[in-house]
XYZ file of N, CA and C in Angstrom:
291
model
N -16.833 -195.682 23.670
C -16.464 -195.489 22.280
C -17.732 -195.506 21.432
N -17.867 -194.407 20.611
C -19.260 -194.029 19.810
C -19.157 -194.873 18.694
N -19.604 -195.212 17.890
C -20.135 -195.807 16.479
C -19.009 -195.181 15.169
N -18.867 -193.931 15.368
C -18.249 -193.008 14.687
C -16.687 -193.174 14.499
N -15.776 -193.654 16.015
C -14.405 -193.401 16.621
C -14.318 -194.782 15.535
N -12.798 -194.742 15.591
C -11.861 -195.658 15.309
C -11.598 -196.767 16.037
N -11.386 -197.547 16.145
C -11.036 -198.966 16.774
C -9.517 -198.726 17.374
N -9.085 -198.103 16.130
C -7.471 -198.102 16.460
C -6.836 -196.906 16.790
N -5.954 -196.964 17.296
C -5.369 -195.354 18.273
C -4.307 -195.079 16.999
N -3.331 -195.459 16.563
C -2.328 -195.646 15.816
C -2.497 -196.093 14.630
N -1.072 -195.627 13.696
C -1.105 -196.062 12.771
C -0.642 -197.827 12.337
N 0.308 -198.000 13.597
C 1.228 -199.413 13.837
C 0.077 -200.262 14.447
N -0.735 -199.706 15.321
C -1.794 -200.582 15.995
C -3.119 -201.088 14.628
N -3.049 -200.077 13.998
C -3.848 -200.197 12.265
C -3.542 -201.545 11.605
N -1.700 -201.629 11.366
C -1.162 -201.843 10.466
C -0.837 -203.357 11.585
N -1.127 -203.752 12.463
C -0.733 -205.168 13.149
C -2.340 -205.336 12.905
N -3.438 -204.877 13.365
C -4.724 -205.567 13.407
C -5.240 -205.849 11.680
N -4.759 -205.139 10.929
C -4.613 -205.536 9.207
C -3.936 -206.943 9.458
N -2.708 -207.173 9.727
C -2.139 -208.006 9.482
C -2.485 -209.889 10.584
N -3.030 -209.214 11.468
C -3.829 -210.164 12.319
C -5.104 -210.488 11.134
N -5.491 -210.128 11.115
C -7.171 -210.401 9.994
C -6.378 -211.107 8.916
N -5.437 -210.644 7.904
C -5.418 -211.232 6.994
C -4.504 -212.676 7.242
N -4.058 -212.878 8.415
C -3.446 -214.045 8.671
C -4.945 -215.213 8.842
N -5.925 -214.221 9.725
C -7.030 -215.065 9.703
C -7.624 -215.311 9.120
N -7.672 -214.816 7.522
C -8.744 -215.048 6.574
C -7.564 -216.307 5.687
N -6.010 -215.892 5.909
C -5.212 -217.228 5.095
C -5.818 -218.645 5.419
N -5.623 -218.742 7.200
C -5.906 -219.547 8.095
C -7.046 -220.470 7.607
N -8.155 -219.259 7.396
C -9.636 -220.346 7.359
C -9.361 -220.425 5.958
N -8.879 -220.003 5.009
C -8.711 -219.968 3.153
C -8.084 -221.210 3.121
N -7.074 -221.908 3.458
C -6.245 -222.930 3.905
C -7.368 -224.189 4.519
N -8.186 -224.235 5.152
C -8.861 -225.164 5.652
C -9.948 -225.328 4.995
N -10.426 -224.427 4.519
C -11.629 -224.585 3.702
C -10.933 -225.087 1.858
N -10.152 -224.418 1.702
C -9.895 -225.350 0.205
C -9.156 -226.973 0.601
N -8.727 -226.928 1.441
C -8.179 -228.311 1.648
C -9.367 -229.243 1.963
N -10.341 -228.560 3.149
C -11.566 -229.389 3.248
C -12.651 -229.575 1.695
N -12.078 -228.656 0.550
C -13.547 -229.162 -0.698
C -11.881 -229.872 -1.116
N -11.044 -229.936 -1.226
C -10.402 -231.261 -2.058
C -10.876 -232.593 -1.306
N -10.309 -232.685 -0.394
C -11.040 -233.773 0.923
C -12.492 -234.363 0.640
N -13.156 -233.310 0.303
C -14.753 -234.051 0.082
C -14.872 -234.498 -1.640
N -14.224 -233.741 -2.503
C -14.127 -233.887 -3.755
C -13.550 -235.264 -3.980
N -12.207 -235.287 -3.440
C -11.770 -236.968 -3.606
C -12.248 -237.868 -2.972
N -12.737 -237.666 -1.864
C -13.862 -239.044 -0.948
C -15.417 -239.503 -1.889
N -15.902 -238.057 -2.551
C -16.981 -238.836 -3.986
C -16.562 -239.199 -5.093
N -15.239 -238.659 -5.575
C -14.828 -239.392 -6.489
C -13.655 -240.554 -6.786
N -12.668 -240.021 -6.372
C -11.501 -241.003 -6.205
C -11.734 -241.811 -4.780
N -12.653 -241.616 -3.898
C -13.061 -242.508 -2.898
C -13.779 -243.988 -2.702
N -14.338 -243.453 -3.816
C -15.232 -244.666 -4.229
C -14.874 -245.730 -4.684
N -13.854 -245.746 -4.850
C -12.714 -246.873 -5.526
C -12.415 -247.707 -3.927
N -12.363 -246.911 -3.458
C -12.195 -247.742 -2.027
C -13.085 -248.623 -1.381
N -14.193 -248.322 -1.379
C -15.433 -248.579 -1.229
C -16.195 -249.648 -1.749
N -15.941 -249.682 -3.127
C -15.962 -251.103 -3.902
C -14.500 -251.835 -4.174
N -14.468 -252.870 -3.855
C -13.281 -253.401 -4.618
C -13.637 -254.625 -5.534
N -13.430 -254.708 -6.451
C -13.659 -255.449 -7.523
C -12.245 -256.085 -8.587
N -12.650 -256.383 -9.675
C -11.767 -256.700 -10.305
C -10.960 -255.499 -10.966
N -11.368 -254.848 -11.443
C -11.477 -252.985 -12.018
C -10.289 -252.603 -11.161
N -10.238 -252.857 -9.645
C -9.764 -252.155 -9.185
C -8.090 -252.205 -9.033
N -7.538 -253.539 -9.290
C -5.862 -253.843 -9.660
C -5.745 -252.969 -10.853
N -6.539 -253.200 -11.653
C -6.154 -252.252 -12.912
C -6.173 -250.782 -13.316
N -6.678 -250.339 -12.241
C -7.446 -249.056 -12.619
C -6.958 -247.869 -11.868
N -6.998 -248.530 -10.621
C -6.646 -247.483 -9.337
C -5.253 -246.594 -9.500
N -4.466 -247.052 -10.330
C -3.173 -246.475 -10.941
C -3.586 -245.204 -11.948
N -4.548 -245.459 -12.917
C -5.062 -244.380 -13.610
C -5.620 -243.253 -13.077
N -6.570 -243.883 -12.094
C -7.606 -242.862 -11.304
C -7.816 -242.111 -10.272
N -6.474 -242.262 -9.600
C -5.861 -242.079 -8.356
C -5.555 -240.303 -9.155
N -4.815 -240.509 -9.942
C -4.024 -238.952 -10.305
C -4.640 -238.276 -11.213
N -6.311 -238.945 -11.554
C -6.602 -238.004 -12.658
C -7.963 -237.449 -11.872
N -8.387 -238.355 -11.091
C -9.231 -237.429 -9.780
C -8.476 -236.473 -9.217
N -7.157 -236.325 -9.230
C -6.381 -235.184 -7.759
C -6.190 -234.162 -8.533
N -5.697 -234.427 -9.789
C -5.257 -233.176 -10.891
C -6.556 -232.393 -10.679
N -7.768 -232.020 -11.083
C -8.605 -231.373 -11.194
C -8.673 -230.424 -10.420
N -9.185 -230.716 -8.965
C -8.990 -230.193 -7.497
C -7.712 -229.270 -7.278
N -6.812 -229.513 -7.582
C -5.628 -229.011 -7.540
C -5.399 -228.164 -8.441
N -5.995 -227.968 -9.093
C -6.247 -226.996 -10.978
C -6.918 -225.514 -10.100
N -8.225 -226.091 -10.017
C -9.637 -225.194 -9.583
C -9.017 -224.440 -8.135
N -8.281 -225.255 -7.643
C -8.292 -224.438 -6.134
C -7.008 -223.698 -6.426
N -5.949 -223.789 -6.911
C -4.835 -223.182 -7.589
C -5.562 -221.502 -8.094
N -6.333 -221.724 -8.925
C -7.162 -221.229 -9.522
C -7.483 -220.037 -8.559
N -8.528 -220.606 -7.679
C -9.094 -219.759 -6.707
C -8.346 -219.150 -5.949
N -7.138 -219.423 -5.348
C -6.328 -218.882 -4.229
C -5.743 -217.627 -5.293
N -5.165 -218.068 -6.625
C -3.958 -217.327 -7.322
C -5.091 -215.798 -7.829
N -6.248 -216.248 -8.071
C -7.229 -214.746 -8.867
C -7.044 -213.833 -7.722
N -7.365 -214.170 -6.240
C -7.702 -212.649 -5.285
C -6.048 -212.597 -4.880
N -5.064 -212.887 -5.167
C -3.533 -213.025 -4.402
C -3.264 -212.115 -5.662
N -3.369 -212.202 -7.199
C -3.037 -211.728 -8.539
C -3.885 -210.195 -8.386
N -5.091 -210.167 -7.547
C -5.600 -208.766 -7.793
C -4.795 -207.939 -6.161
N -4.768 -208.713 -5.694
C -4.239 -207.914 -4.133
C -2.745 -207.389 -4.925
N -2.252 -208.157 -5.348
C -0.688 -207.950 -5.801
C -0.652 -206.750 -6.708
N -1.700 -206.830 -7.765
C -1.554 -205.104 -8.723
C -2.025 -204.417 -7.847
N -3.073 -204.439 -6.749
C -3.489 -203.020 -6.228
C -2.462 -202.548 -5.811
N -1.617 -203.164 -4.742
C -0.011 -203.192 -4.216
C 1.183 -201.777 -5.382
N 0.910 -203.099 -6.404
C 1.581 -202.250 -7.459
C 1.458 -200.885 -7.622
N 0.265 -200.851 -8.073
C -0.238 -199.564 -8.782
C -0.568 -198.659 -7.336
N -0.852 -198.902 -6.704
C -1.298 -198.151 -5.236
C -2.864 -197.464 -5.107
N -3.439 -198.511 -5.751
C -5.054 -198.281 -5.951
C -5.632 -199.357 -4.997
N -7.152 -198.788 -4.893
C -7.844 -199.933 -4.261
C -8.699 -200.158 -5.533
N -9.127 -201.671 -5.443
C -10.760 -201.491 -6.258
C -11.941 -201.838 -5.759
N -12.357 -200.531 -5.255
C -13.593 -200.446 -4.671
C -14.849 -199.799 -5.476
């Protein structure tokens, strides 16, 4: 097979190896935003763990949910912008290239 040929014989063999890739890019999209919340709350809402003090009966109730909100904002964020542009190309039946 030259440089030039196709990978794929078919149009169904096209349309499963599309759908193989984009399961694999969900896959690692899924592990990688879960892994920066994971590191995001271990420097910030982690640290509470780490020290315990007096601060911490009182506090850990506040700081617990206002460290997680953020993370959960930004990565919301990130997943919904390329899912919101895949969805109009869909629509409209354009690419944007």
């Amino acid at each position: 097979m030259s440089a030039s040929q196709s990978a794929v014989r078919s149009r169904a063999e096209a349309v499963k190896v599309s759908r193989t890739f984009d399961w694999l890019i969900l896959f690692t999209l899924f592990f990688v935003v879960l892994g920066g919340y994971h590191i995001h709350y271990m420097l910030t809402g982690g640290d509470w763990d780490f020290w315990t003090d007096w601060k911490d009966r009182r506090l850990w109730v506040t700081v617990a949910p206002i460290v997680s909100i953020p993370s959960c904002c930004s990565s919301g964020i990130v997943v919904a912008l390329p899912f919101a542009i895949w969805c109009s190309s869909l629509y409209f039946r354009s690419s944007f290239r």
